[in-house]
mmCIF file of C-alpha atoms in Angstrom:
data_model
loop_
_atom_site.group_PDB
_atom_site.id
_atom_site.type_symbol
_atom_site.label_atom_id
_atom_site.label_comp_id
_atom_site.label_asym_id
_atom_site.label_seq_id
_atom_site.Cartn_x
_atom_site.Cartn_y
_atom_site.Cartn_z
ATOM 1 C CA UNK M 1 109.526 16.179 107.522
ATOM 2 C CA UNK M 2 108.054 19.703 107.327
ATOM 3 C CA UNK M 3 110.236 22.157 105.843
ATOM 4 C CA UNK M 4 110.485 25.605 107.837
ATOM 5 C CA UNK M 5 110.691 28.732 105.626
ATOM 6 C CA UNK M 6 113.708 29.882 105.582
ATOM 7 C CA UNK M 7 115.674 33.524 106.753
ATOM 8 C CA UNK M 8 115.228 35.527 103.735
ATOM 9 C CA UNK M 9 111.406 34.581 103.471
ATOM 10 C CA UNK M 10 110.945 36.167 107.040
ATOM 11 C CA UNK M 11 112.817 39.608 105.857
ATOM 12 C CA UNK M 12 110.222 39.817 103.352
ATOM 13 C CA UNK M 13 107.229 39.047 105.251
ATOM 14 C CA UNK M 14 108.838 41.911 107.716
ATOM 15 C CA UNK M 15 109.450 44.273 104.702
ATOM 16 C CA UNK M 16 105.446 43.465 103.713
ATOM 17 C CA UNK M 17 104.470 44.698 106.811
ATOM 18 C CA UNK M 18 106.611 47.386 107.074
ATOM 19 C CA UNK M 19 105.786 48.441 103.672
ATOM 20 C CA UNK M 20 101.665 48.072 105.293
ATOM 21 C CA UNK M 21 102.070 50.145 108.371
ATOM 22 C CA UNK M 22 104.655 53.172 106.169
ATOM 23 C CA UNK M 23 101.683 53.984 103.695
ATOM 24 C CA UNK M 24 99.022 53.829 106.298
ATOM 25 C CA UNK M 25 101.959 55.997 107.987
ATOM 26 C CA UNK M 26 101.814 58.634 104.919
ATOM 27 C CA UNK M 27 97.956 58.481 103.993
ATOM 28 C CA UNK M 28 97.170 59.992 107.642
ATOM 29 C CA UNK M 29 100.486 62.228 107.854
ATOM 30 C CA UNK M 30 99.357 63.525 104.545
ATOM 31 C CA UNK M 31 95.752 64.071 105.299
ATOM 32 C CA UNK M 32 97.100 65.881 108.053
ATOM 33 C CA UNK M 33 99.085 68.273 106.447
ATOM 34 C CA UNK M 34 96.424 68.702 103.977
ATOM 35 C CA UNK M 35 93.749 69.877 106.266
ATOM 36 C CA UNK M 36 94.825 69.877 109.589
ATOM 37 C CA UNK M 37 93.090 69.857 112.532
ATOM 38 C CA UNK M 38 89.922 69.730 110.190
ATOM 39 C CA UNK M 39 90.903 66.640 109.033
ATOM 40 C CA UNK M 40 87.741 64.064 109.106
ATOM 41 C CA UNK M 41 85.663 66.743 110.032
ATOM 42 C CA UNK M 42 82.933 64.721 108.350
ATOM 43 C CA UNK M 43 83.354 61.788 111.109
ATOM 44 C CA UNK M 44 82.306 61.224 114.821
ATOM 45 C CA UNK M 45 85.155 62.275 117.692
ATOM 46 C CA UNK M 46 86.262 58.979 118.138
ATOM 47 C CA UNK M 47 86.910 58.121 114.763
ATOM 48 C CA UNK M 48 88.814 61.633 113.882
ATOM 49 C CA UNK M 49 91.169 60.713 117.088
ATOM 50 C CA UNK M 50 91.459 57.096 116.073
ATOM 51 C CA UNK M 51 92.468 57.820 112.673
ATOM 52 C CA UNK M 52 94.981 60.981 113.791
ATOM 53 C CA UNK M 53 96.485 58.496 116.434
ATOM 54 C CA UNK M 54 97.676 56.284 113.197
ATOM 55 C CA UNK M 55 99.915 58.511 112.413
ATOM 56 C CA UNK M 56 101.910 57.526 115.639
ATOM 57 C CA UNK M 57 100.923 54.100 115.726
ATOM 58 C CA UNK M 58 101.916 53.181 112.054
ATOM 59 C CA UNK M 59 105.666 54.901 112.485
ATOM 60 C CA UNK M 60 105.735 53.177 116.073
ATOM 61 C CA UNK M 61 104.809 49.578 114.013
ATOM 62 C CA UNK M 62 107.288 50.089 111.822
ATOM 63 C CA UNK M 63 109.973 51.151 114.146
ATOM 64 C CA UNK M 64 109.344 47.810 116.089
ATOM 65 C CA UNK M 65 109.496 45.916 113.091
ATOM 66 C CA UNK M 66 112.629 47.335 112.053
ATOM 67 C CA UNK M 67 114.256 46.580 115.081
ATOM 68 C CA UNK M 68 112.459 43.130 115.128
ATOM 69 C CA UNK M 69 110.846 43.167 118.453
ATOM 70 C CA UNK M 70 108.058 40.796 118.566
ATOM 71 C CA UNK M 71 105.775 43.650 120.228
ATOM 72 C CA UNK M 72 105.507 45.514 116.720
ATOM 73 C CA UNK M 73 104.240 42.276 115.717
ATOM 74 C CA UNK M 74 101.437 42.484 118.075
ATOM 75 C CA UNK M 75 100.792 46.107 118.254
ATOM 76 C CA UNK M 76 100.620 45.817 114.104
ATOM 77 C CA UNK M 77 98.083 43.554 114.897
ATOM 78 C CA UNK M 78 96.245 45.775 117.414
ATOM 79 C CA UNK M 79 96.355 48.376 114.688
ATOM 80 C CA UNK M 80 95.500 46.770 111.700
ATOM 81 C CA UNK M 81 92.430 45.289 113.057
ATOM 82 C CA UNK M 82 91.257 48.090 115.031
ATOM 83 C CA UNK M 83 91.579 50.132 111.823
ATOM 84 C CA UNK M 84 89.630 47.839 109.606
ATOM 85 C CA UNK M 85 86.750 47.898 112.590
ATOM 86 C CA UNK M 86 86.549 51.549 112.099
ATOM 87 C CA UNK M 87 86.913 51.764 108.694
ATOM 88 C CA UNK M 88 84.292 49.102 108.170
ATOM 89 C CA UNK M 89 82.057 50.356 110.521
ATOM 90 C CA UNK M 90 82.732 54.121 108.593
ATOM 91 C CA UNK M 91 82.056 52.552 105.123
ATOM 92 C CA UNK M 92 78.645 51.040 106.931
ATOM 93 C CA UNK M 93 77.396 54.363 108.365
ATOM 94 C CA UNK M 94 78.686 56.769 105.774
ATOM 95 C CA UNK M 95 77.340 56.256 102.526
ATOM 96 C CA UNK M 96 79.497 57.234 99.925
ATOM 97 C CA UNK M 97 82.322 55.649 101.120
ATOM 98 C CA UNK M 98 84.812 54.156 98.639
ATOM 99 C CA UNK M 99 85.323 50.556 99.581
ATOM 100 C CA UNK M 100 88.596 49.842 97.611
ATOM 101 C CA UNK M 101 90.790 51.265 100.569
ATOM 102 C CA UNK M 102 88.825 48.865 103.037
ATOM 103 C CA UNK M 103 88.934 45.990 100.671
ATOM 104 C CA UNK M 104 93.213 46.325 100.520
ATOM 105 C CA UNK M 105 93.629 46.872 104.173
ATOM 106 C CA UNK M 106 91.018 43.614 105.046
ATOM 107 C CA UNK M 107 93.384 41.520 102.375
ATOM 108 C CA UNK M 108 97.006 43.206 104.636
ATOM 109 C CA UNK M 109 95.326 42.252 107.467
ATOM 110 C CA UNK M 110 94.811 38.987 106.513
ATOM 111 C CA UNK M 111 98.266 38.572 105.735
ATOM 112 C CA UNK M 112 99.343 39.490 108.737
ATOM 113 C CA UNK M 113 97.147 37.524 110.942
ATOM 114 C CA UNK M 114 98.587 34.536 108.808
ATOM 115 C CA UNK M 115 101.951 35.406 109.411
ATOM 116 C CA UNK M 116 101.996 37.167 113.015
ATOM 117 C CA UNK M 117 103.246 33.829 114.826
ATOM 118 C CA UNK M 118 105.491 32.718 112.540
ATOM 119 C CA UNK M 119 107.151 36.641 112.108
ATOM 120 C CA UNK M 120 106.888 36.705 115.810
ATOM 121 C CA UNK M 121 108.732 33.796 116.252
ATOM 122 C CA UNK M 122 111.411 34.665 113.975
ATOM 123 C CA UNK M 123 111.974 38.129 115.225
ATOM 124 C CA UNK M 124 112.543 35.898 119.011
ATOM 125 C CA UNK M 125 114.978 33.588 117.396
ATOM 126 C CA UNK M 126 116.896 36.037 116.162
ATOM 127 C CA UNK M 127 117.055 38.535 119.143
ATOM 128 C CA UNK M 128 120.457 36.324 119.708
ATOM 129 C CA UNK M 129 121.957 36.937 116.825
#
């Protein structure tokens, strides 16, 4: 007989990711304040709007996960691995770039692929309760 993990191992797999997607959350709100439009000035178009968008996807990810609707689930997924696409691509094409951010977000992401269907699943369950 396999033993399920239980209720309060869930909450903190959802508080891991929620934790994830608030500092992604503050790293672009911050850069934001900081310099504004002008922030990753450096980078193509795309990249500067992918990274500003963040800071409405991250608060939307964690909102969903709050709530525990099985769509922040897969939108955290959408955004975590679109983000480490860009980012690796970015640390590819711009030299100079530091590679300990990329290095933490490819270790949440794995985490999160890991526990998506399980989370997922959880967050279903419990829409009853």
């Amino acid at each position: 007989m396999t033993r399920r993990p239980s209720k309060p191992f869930w909450r903190l797999v959802q508080l891991v990711w929620i934790l994830g997607f608030l500092v992604g959350t503050t790293t672009h709100v911050i850069d934001l304040i900081a310099r504004g439009l002008d922030a990753y000035e450096d980078f193509t178009p795309p990249v500067r709007v992918f990274w500003a968008s963040l800071t409405v996807l991250d608060p939307l990810t964690v909102v969903l996960l709050a709530l525990r609707r099985p769509v922040g689930v897969i939108l955290g997924l959408v955004v975590i691995l679109a983000d480490i696409a860009v980012n690796w691509t970015v640390f590819a094409t711009y030299p100079g770039t530091p590679i300990w951010g990329i290095l933490n977000q490819t270790a949440f992401a794995v985490i999160l692929v890991a526990t998506a269907p399980g989370l997922a699943r959880r967050m279903k369950d419990s829409a009853g309760e």
